[in-house]
Amino acid sequence: PMHHWMPRTSVPSSVEMESLQYLKPDGTLAGDLPPAVPDANALLPLFKRMLFVRTFDSKAIALQRTGKLGTYAACLGHEATHVGIGASMQPDDVFAPSYREYGAQFERGVKPRDVLMYWGGDERGNDFEIPRKDYPWCVPISTQCLMASGAALSFKLRGENRVAVATCGDGGSSKTDFYAAVNSAGAFTLPLVLCVINNGWAISVPRKAQTGADTLAQKGLAGGLHCLQVDGNDLVAVLEAMRRAHERARSGQGGSVIEFMTYRLHDHTTADDARRYRGEDEVKAAWEKEPFLRLRKYLTDQGLWDESQEKAWIEECGKLVDVEINAYLETPVQPVEAMFDYLYGDMPADVLAQREQAIALEKRA
């Protein structure tokens, strides 16, 4: 029989995706607090740590602008998602970040001075003192998702009650590495949580231009993973989504894909100018939904926070960050040959020659 190719005339109906929001942009609760948050008091220390992250972020940008730091990726607007992800993890879990999730890494024990060293061009910043098993920052997009699925497979093979968590952006969810991680997590029923932080822009490419999926969360469905969409500016929703995903992972029910809806309030990095590709109105509207406004309002209404406390805490955060900045600035610069010495076990002849040239050039300067 002859087969004729027929153009597709209709697309599949959109998938209904469960969505979580507890704390609305106006600072009021949409319903009761979920199991992840026993009471408002539980949110206070996390709110304070979110303020610390924002203080660190602004000071890091200032360092870059004054030539004391290399290119830096700001996390402005992501604080609830990042801190919530990190706070939900157990110490012996494994975190595979991209290059922006400082709030999650601080929760894990990474020091702010490590972040500064890394963006200052010193790889020793990737040698975390406390989360020894966590992966280093990953600039190649979404390759960390596969690293995390490999870690999750090892946990399952060893019978360890641990979870691997990876973060990527909306653009990162379009990469083959992400889909391979989804597939392996589904095929092997792995304790993997893939966190897609949808901040609206894959550098200068808008969300709608880089994928045809109605939601990014549903990308996990074909792999057999549990999928959930979350208001990433709502710390309560972030904590509850992560609680559910960890519970599933630890009880042998497999992996999850969680899409955190947030917004990148700063440029992609300090080497970017977002004004070239997005309008002021969009950014202005996003500032009205950012994570601090709602949480500050809620905690203030609960009698747990006020302006004087905030002023004192931000001042304290500034001092704490300055200690980290000074530690970074006072760290002796490594000799130029360090970039060669830790790359190979047995250095190839051409690299060895380059090493000698670099040493000679440095001494000439």
Tab-separated table of C-alpha atoms in Angstrom, residues 59-278:
chain	number	residue	atom	x	y	z
A	59	LYS	CA	27.846	44.125	46.860
A	60	ALA	CA	29.168	41.527	44.377
A	61	ILE	CA	27.822	43.605	41.468
A	62	ALA	CA	29.542	46.680	42.942
A	63	LEU	CA	32.813	44.706	43.140
A	64	GLN	CA	32.501	43.763	39.473
A	65	ARG	CA	31.734	47.339	38.437
A	66	THR	CA	34.890	48.550	40.200
A	67	GLY	CA	37.091	45.928	38.534
A	68	LYS	CA	37.605	43.721	41.599
A	69	LEU	CA	35.548	40.777	40.278
A	70	GLY	CA	35.123	39.142	36.887
A	71	THR	CA	31.787	38.650	35.130
A	72	TYR	CA	29.119	37.926	37.759
A	73	ALA	CA	25.650	36.343	37.412
A	74	ALA	CA	23.196	38.158	39.686
A	75	CYS	CA	20.379	36.321	41.481
A	76	LEU	CA	18.117	39.327	42.094
A	77	GLY	CA	14.494	38.155	42.250
A	78	HIS	CA	15.339	34.471	42.716
A	79	GLU	CA	15.922	34.552	46.470
A	80	ALA	CA	12.770	32.674	47.554
A	81	THR	CA	13.332	29.878	45.030
A	82	HIS	CA	17.036	29.507	45.803
A	83	VAL	CA	16.836	29.677	49.601
A	84	GLY	CA	13.776	27.410	49.619
A	85	ILE	CA	15.524	24.749	47.518
A	86	GLY	CA	18.631	24.772	49.712
A	87	ALA	CA	16.729	24.831	53.004
A	88	SER	CA	14.721	21.759	51.943
A	89	MET	CA	17.761	19.533	51.485
A	90	GLN	CA	19.428	17.197	53.986
A	91	PRO	CA	23.179	17.657	54.622
A	92	ASP	CA	24.106	14.379	52.890
A	93	ASP	CA	22.009	15.058	49.780
A	94	VAL	CA	23.849	16.262	46.679
A	95	PHE	CA	23.279	19.591	44.939
A	96	ALA	CA	24.229	20.223	41.300
A	97	PRO	CA	23.813	23.967	40.653
A	98	SER	CA	24.200	26.064	37.549
A	99	TYR	CA	25.906	29.411	38.193
A	100	ARG	CA	23.346	31.593	39.959
A	101	GLU	CA	21.924	29.671	42.938
A	102	TYR	CA	23.938	31.309	45.727
A	103	GLY	CA	21.005	31.297	48.148
A	104	ALA	CA	20.719	27.510	47.834
A	105	GLN	CA	24.481	27.076	48.162
A	106	PHE	CA	24.711	29.275	51.268
A	107	GLU	CA	22.076	27.004	52.840
A	108	ARG	CA	24.348	24.076	51.959
A	109	GLY	CA	27.368	25.669	53.664
A	110	VAL	CA	29.169	27.265	50.724
A	111	LYS	CA	30.859	30.478	51.885
A	112	PRO	CA	30.212	33.785	50.141
A	113	ARG	CA	33.981	34.194	49.753
A	114	ASP	CA	33.962	30.994	47.642
A	115	VAL	CA	31.476	32.595	45.242
A	116	LEU	CA	33.664	35.691	44.970
A	117	MET	CA	36.815	33.655	44.410
A	118	TYR	CA	35.149	31.692	41.630
A	119	TRP	CA	33.908	34.796	39.784
A	120	GLY	CA	37.288	36.383	40.481
A	121	GLY	CA	38.899	33.674	38.344
A	122	ASP	CA	40.243	31.492	41.157
A	123	GLU	CA	39.137	27.850	40.857
A	124	ARG	CA	39.801	27.323	44.563
A	125	GLY	CA	36.381	28.918	45.020
A	126	ASN	CA	34.928	25.660	43.642
A	127	ASP	CA	36.571	23.627	46.411
A	128	PHE	CA	33.791	23.967	48.978
A	129	GLU	CA	34.830	23.358	52.553
A	130	ILE	CA	31.484	22.080	53.830
A	131	PRO	CA	29.268	20.498	51.115
A	132	ARG	CA	32.168	18.323	49.957
A	133	LYS	CA	29.912	16.076	47.867
A	134	ASP	CA	28.098	18.906	46.061
A	135	TYR	CA	29.012	19.645	42.460
A	136	PRO	CA	30.884	22.819	41.486
A	137	TRP	CA	29.293	25.650	39.536
A	138	CYS	CA	28.329	24.582	36.047
A	139	VAL	CA	28.461	27.130	33.231
A	140	PRO	CA	27.787	24.695	30.304
A	141	ILE	CA	23.992	24.750	30.197
A	142	SER	CA	22.182	21.859	31.928
A	143	THR	CA	25.050	19.360	31.931
A	144	GLN	CA	24.637	19.422	35.731
A	145	CYS	CA	21.243	17.695	35.335
A	146	LEU	CA	22.987	14.567	34.023
A	147	MET	CA	25.571	14.758	36.815
A	148	ALA	CA	22.749	14.785	39.356
A	149	SER	CA	20.972	11.837	37.725
A	150	GLY	CA	24.249	9.889	37.931
A	151	ALA	CA	24.534	10.738	41.629
A	152	ALA	CA	20.921	9.661	42.147
A	153	LEU	CA	21.643	6.337	40.421
A	154	SER	CA	24.582	5.744	42.741
A	155	PHE	CA	22.364	6.432	45.784
A	156	LYS	CA	19.874	3.844	44.559
A	157	LEU	CA	22.525	1.219	43.778
A	158	ARG	CA	24.079	1.674	47.222
A	159	GLY	CA	20.729	1.700	49.027
A	160	GLU	CA	21.415	5.166	50.454
A	161	ASN	CA	18.502	7.348	51.544
A	162	ARG	CA	19.805	10.434	49.738
A	163	VAL	CA	18.423	12.752	47.063
A	164	ALA	CA	20.157	14.527	44.177
A	165	VAL	CA	18.867	18.006	43.330
A	166	ALA	CA	19.770	19.930	40.169
A	167	THR	CA	18.799	23.429	39.081
A	168	CYS	CA	18.616	24.801	35.559
A	169	GLY	CA	16.935	27.718	33.841
A	170	ASP	CA	14.007	27.860	31.424
A	171	GLY	CA	16.463	27.742	28.509
A	172	GLY	CA	18.310	24.875	30.180
A	173	SER	CA	15.143	22.767	30.091
A	174	SER	CA	15.405	22.737	26.288
A	175	LYS	CA	18.814	21.049	26.318
A	176	THR	CA	19.341	17.370	25.495
A	177	ASP	CA	21.123	16.916	28.851
A	178	PHE	CA	17.921	17.853	30.670
A	179	TYR	CA	15.823	15.380	28.670
A	180	ALA	CA	18.393	12.620	29.189
A	181	ALA	CA	18.283	13.267	32.943
A	182	VAL	CA	14.476	13.090	32.865
A	183	ASN	CA	14.581	9.818	30.943
A	184	SER	CA	17.146	8.132	33.175
A	185	ALA	CA	15.324	9.255	36.331
A	186	GLY	CA	12.110	7.745	34.999
A	187	ALA	CA	13.653	4.541	33.626
A	188	PHE	CA	15.538	3.782	36.863
A	189	THR	CA	13.053	5.380	39.338
A	190	LEU	CA	15.759	7.638	40.722
A	191	PRO	CA	15.687	9.967	43.750
A	192	LEU	CA	16.217	13.035	41.549
A	193	VAL	CA	14.628	16.480	41.807
A	194	LEU	CA	15.040	18.644	38.704
A	195	CYS	CA	14.315	22.280	39.518
A	196	VAL	CA	13.579	24.389	36.439
A	197	ILE	CA	13.902	28.020	37.491
A	198	ASN	CA	11.802	29.839	34.914
A	199	ASN	CA	12.857	33.483	35.068
A	200	GLY	CA	11.326	34.295	31.697
A	201	TRP	CA	14.531	34.720	29.708
A	202	ALA	CA	17.250	32.410	28.381
A	203	ILE	CA	19.744	35.284	28.186
A	204	SER	CA	18.015	37.409	25.491
A	205	VAL	CA	15.637	34.691	24.238
A	206	PRO	CA	12.120	34.843	25.731
A	207	ARG	CA	10.556	31.726	27.199
A	208	LYS	CA	7.996	31.444	24.364
A	209	ALA	CA	10.679	31.443	21.654
A	210	GLN	CA	12.754	28.517	22.931
A	211	THR	CA	10.149	25.793	23.579
A	212	GLY	CA	6.688	24.802	22.398
A	213	ALA	CA	5.637	23.286	25.726
A	214	ASP	CA	2.695	24.928	27.503
A	215	THR	CA	4.557	24.570	30.778
A	216	LEU	CA	8.136	23.600	31.500
A	217	ALA	CA	6.971	21.328	34.312
A	218	GLN	CA	5.210	18.997	31.865
A	219	LYS	CA	8.526	18.149	30.203
A	220	GLY	CA	8.923	15.486	32.878
A	221	LEU	CA	5.665	13.697	32.046
A	222	ALA	CA	6.990	11.732	29.070
A	223	GLY	CA	9.783	10.388	31.272
A	224	GLY	CA	7.347	9.237	33.934
A	225	LEU	CA	8.325	11.852	36.520
A	226	HIS	CA	6.038	13.700	38.896
A	227	CYS	CA	5.552	17.270	37.656
A	228	LEU	CA	4.555	20.438	39.443
A	229	GLN	CA	4.449	24.160	38.686
A	230	VAL	CA	5.134	26.572	41.538
A	231	ASP	CA	5.036	30.303	42.217
A	232	GLY	CA	8.776	30.690	42.687
A	233	ASN	CA	8.342	34.086	44.354
A	234	ASP	CA	6.337	32.416	47.145
A	235	LEU	CA	8.726	30.893	49.677
A	236	VAL	CA	5.901	28.838	51.205
A	237	ALA	CA	5.068	27.209	47.858
A	238	VAL	CA	8.753	26.530	47.154
A	239	LEU	CA	9.190	24.782	50.521
A	240	GLU	CA	6.042	22.688	50.065
A	241	ALA	CA	6.929	21.657	46.495
A	242	MET	CA	10.389	20.564	47.620
A	243	ARG	CA	8.946	18.704	50.622
A	244	ARG	CA	6.677	16.690	48.309
A	245	ALA	CA	9.503	15.940	45.856
A	246	HIS	CA	11.891	14.829	48.612
A	247	GLU	CA	9.206	12.654	50.195
A	248	ARG	CA	8.573	10.929	46.862
A	249	ALA	CA	12.289	10.466	46.232
A	250	ARG	CA	13.034	9.042	49.689
A	251	SER	CA	10.084	6.647	49.619
A	252	GLY	CA	11.126	5.056	46.313
A	253	GLN	CA	8.504	6.808	44.172
A	254	GLY	CA	11.078	8.341	41.869
A	255	GLY	CA	11.942	11.757	40.531
A	256	SER	CA	10.199	15.078	40.051
A	257	VAL	CA	10.359	18.075	37.749
A	258	ILE	CA	9.377	21.321	39.451
A	259	GLU	CA	8.989	24.537	37.483
A	260	PHE	CA	9.529	27.624	39.652
A	261	MET	CA	7.893	30.690	38.098
A	262	THR	CA	10.028	33.700	38.991
A	263	TYR	CA	11.752	36.582	37.209
A	264	ARG	CA	15.272	37.812	36.577
A	265	LEU	CA	15.207	41.377	37.877
A	266	HIS	CA	18.837	42.054	36.912
A	267	ASP	CA	20.714	41.513	33.656
A	268	HIS	CA	21.632	37.919	32.759
A	269	THR	CA	25.173	38.677	33.938
A	270	THR	CA	27.203	41.842	34.415
A	271	ALA	CA	28.287	41.404	30.771
A	272	ASP	CA	24.669	41.743	29.605
A	273	ASP	CA	22.327	44.718	29.128
A	274	ALA	CA	18.747	43.439	29.373
A	275	ARG	CA	17.344	46.792	28.188
A	276	ARG	CA	18.279	45.741	24.657
A	277	TYR	CA	15.704	42.958	24.579
A	278	ARG	CA	12.978	43.484	27.191
